[in-house]
CSV table of C-alpha atoms in Angstrom, one decimal:
chain,number,residue,atom,x,y,z
A,1,MET,CA,73.1,15.3,-171.7
A,2,PRO,CA,75.7,12.2,-171.7
A,3,LEU,CA,78.3,12.4,-169.1
A,4,ALA,CA,81.1,13.3,-171.5
A,5,ALA,CA,79.3,16.3,-172.9
A,6,ASP,CA,77.7,17.7,-169.7
A,7,LEU,CA,81.9,17.6,-167.9
A,8,TRP,CA,83.2,19.4,-171.3
A,9,GLU,CA,80.1,21.9,-170.5
A,10,GLU,CA,81.0,22.1,-167.0
A,11,ASN,CA,84.7,23.3,-167.8
A,12,THR,CA,84.5,25.3,-170.7
A,13,ASP,CA,86.0,28.3,-168.5
A,14,LEU,CA,89.6,26.1,-168.5
A,15,ALA,CA,88.8,25.7,-171.9
A,16,ARG,CA,88.8,29.0,-173.0
A,17,ALA,CA,91.5,30.0,-170.5
A,18,SER,CA,93.9,27.8,-172.4
A,19,LEU,CA,92.5,29.2,-176.2
A,20,ASP,CA,93.1,32.6,-174.2
A,21,HIS,CA,96.6,31.6,-173.1
A,22,PRO,CA,99.5,33.8,-174.9
A,23,PHE,CA,100.9,30.2,-176.2
A,24,VAL,CA,98.0,29.4,-177.8
A,25,GLN,CA,96.9,32.6,-179.3
A,26,GLY,CA,100.1,32.9,-180.7
A,27,ILE,CA,100.1,29.3,-182.5
A,28,GLY,CA,96.8,31.0,-184.0
A,29,SER,CA,98.5,34.1,-184.9
A,30,GLY,CA,101.7,32.4,-186.2
A,31,GLN,CA,103.3,35.0,-183.8
A,32,LEU,CA,104.6,32.5,-180.9
A,33,ALA,CA,108.4,32.7,-180.7
A,34,LEU,CA,110.1,29.4,-182.4
A,35,ALA,CA,111.4,28.6,-179.1
A,36,SER,CA,109.0,28.4,-177.2
A,37,PHE,CA,107.2,26.0,-179.9
A,38,LYS,CA,110.2,23.9,-180.2
A,39,ILE,CA,110.0,23.5,-176.3
A,40,TYR,CA,106.6,22.3,-176.7
A,41,VAL,CA,107.1,20.1,-179.1
A,42,GLY,CA,109.8,18.1,-176.9
A,43,GLN,CA,107.7,18.2,-174.0
A,44,ASP,CA,104.7,17.0,-175.6
A,45,ALA,CA,106.4,14.0,-177.1
A,46,VAL,CA,107.4,13.0,-173.7
A,47,PHE,CA,103.6,13.3,-172.7
A,48,LEU,CA,102.4,11.4,-175.4
A,49,GLU,CA,104.4,8.8,-174.4
A,50,ALA,CA,102.7,8.7,-171.2
A,51,PHE,CA,99.6,9.3,-173.0
A,52,ILE,CA,100.6,5.6,-175.3
A,53,ARG,CA,100.9,3.6,-171.9
A,54,ALA,CA,97.6,5.1,-170.3
A,55,TYR,CA,95.9,3.8,-173.4
A,56,ALA,CA,98.1,0.5,-173.0
A,57,LEU,CA,96.6,0.2,-169.7
A,58,ALA,CA,92.7,1.0,-170.4
A,59,LEU,CA,92.8,-1.4,-173.5
A,60,ALA,CA,94.5,-4.1,-171.0
A,61,LYS,CA,91.6,-3.0,-168.3
A,62,ALA,CA,88.8,-2.9,-171.2
A,63,PRO,CA,86.0,-4.9,-170.1
A,64,ASP,CA,84.5,-6.0,-173.4
A,65,GLN,CA,85.8,-6.8,-177.2
A,66,GLU,CA,84.2,-3.0,-178.2
A,67,GLY,CA,86.1,-1.4,-175.9
A,68,LEU,CA,89.5,-3.5,-177.0
A,69,HIS,CA,89.3,-2.0,-180.7
A,70,MET,CA,88.3,1.6,-179.7
A,71,PHE,CA,91.3,1.7,-177.3
A,72,LYS,CA,93.5,0.2,-179.8
A,73,ASP,CA,92.3,2.7,-182.3
A,74,LEU,CA,93.0,5.4,-180.1
A,75,LEU,CA,96.2,4.0,-179.0
A,76,LEU,CA,97.3,3.8,-183.1
A,77,GLY,CA,96.0,7.3,-183.3
A,78,VAL,CA,98.7,9.2,-180.9
A,79,PHE,CA,101.6,7.1,-182.5
A,80,ASP,CA,100.0,9.4,-186.1
A,81,GLU,CA,100.4,12.7,-184.0
A,82,LEU,CA,104.0,11.8,-182.6
A,83,SER,CA,104.7,11.4,-186.3
A,84,LEU,CA,103.7,15.6,-186.7
A,85,HIS,CA,106.4,15.9,-184.1
A,86,ARG,CA,109.0,14.3,-185.4
A,87,GLY,CA,108.1,16.4,-188.6
A,88,PHE,CA,108.5,19.5,-186.4
A,89,ALA,CA,111.8,18.2,-185.0
A,90,GLU,CA,113.2,17.7,-188.7
A,91,ARG,CA,112.4,20.7,-189.3
A,92,TRP,CA,113.2,22.7,-186.6
A,93,GLY,CA,115.7,20.9,-184.2
A,94,ALA,CA,113.8,20.4,-181.4
A,95,ASP,CA,114.8,17.6,-178.8
A,96,LEU,CA,112.3,14.8,-178.5
A,97,SER,CA,113.3,13.6,-175.5
A,98,PRO,CA,114.2,16.2,-173.1
A,99,ALA,CA,114.0,16.4,-169.3
A,100,PRO,CA,110.1,16.8,-168.3
A,101,LEU,CA,109.2,20.1,-166.8
A,102,PRO,CA,107.4,20.0,-163.9
A,103,SER,CA,104.1,20.7,-165.6
A,104,THR,CA,105.0,18.1,-168.0
A,105,ARG,CA,105.8,15.6,-165.1
A,106,ALA,CA,102.4,16.7,-163.3
A,107,TYR,CA,100.2,15.5,-166.0
A,108,THR,CA,102.2,12.5,-166.8
A,109,ASP,CA,102.5,11.2,-163.4
A,110,PHE,CA,98.6,12.1,-163.0
A,111,LEU,CA,97.6,9.5,-166.0
A,112,LEU,CA,100.1,7.0,-165.2
A,113,SER,CA,98.7,7.0,-161.6
A,114,ILE,CA,94.8,6.8,-163.0
A,115,SER,CA,95.6,4.3,-165.3
A,116,GLY,CA,97.6,1.8,-163.0
A,117,LEU,CA,95.4,1.8,-160.2
A,118,GLU,CA,91.9,3.2,-161.3
A,119,PRO,CA,89.0,1.5,-163.4
A,120,VAL,CA,88.7,2.1,-167.3
A,121,GLY,CA,85.7,4.5,-167.1
A,122,HIS,CA,88.0,6.4,-164.5
A,123,ILE,CA,90.9,6.2,-167.3
A,124,ALA,CA,88.7,7.5,-169.8
A,125,ALA,CA,87.6,10.7,-167.7
A,126,ALA,CA,91.4,11.6,-166.8
A,127,MET,CA,92.3,11.1,-170.9
A,128,THR,CA,89.2,12.7,-172.5
A,129,PRO,CA,90.0,16.7,-171.8
A,130,CYS,CA,93.1,16.2,-173.6
A,131,MET,CA,91.5,14.7,-176.9
A,132,ARG,CA,88.4,17.3,-176.7
A,133,LEU,CA,90.3,20.3,-175.8
A,134,TYR,CA,93.1,19.4,-178.4
A,135,ALA,CA,89.9,19.0,-181.4
A,136,TRP,CA,88.4,22.4,-179.9
A,137,LEU,CA,91.5,24.5,-180.0
A,138,GLY,CA,92.6,23.3,-183.3
A,139,GLN,CA,88.7,24.1,-184.9
A,140,THR,CA,88.8,27.3,-183.0
A,141,LEU,CA,91.7,28.4,-184.6
A,142,LYS,CA,91.5,27.2,-187.8
A,143,THR,CA,89.0,30.0,-188.1
A,144,MET,CA,91.6,33.0,-187.4
A,145,GLY,CA,92.7,32.0,-190.9
A,146,GLN,CA,96.3,32.7,-191.1
A,147,PRO,CA,97.6,30.3,-193.9
A,148,GLY,CA,101.5,31.9,-193.9
A,149,SER,CA,101.8,31.0,-190.0
A,150,PRO,CA,104.5,28.6,-189.6
A,151,TYR,CA,102.1,26.5,-187.0
A,152,ARG,CA,99.3,26.5,-190.0
A,153,GLU,CA,100.0,22.6,-190.0
A,154,TRP,CA,99.5,22.4,-186.2
A,155,VAL,CA,95.9,23.9,-186.6
A,156,GLU,CA,95.1,21.8,-189.8
A,157,ALA,CA,96.4,18.8,-187.8
A,158,TYR,CA,94.1,19.2,-184.7
A,159,SER,CA,91.1,20.9,-186.8
A,160,ASP,CA,91.2,17.7,-188.7
A,161,PRO,CA,87.5,15.8,-188.7
A,162,ALA,CA,89.3,12.6,-188.1
A,163,LEU,CA,90.7,13.8,-184.6
A,164,ASP,CA,86.9,14.6,-183.7
A,165,THR,CA,85.8,11.4,-184.7
A,166,LEU,CA,88.3,9.6,-182.6
A,167,VAL,CA,87.2,12.2,-179.4
A,168,ALA,CA,83.8,10.9,-179.9
A,169,ARG,CA,84.7,7.3,-179.1
A,170,LEU,CA,86.4,7.8,-176.3
A,171,GLU,CA,83.6,10.0,-175.0
A,172,ASN,CA,81.5,7.3,-175.9
A,173,LEU,CA,83.6,5.0,-173.7
A,174,LEU,CA,83.5,7.1,-170.8
A,175,ASP,CA,80.0,7.6,-170.8
A,176,ARG,CA,79.1,3.0,-171.4
A,177,TYR,CA,82.4,2.7,-168.4
A,178,GLY,CA,81.4,5.5,-166.2
A,179,GLY,CA,82.1,4.6,-162.5
A,180,ASP,CA,82.4,7.1,-159.7
A,181,GLU,CA,80.9,10.0,-160.4
A,182,ALA,CA,82.7,12.5,-158.0
A,183,ARG,CA,86.4,10.8,-159.0
A,184,ILE,CA,85.4,11.1,-162.6
A,185,ARG,CA,84.4,14.7,-162.1
A,186,SER,CA,87.3,15.7,-160.3
A,187,HIS,CA,89.9,13.9,-162.6
A,188,TYR,CA,88.3,15.5,-165.6
A,189,ARG,CA,88.5,18.9,-164.2
A,190,THR,CA,92.2,18.2,-162.7
A,191,ALA,CA,93.5,17.2,-166.6
A,192,MET,CA,92.3,20.1,-167.8
A,193,GLU,CA,93.8,22.5,-165.2
A,194,LEU,CA,97.0,20.5,-166.3
A,195,GLU,CA,96.4,21.2,-169.9
A,196,LEU,CA,96.6,24.5,-169.1
A,197,GLY,CA,99.5,24.2,-166.9
A,198,PHE,CA,101.2,22.4,-169.4
A,199,PHE,CA,100.9,25.6,-172.0
A,200,GLU,CA,101.7,27.8,-169.3
A,201,GLY,CA,105.2,25.7,-168.8
A,202,ALA,CA,106.0,25.5,-172.2
A,203,TRP,CA,105.7,29.6,-172.5
A,204,LYS,CA,107.6,30.3,-169.3
A,205,ALA,CA,110.6,28.2,-170.7
A,206,GLY,CA,110.3,29.6,-173.7
A,207,GLN,CA,110.9,33.1,-172.9
């Protein structure tokens, strides 16, 4: 089994915990309080800025032209994702430049530390969980079929096959570049834990 696939299988307990979290379930059902979603949108905008910077550092460290092109495409994909957040902000008045919550700061510090100090395969290991988890959550929530949900656009965006294609490209980079396997497994697990903590942070802040 390729390393990226093995890592995902190894961490499905955390993926299911994210899916079962009341914040994510509220997006799927459409019952999530708007206050919580607005906080999440702002915090995610802060996170995505750090994600862009991490991709930029990975691009700079890519050892070949294929990696340069693939990280460029992945980086541009995050700018597209931010346009989704701008739409939510215009519709509901979310603040896209809030002070980061502790859960957000923990995740951005983790990503930027690894992307600044470690090799490109380790960066891919720290970034892949966000991409793979969101694609899986979007695809899973789409099966709930709530066409009238105010958060249906979120579900549609993250269940889009184009996102799955980008995720597969990042997983390919993780498999190709590799690195210290113990650190890669640790980074992947930590990122999955931070994803769950991110949903919890937005949920608690909106209560």
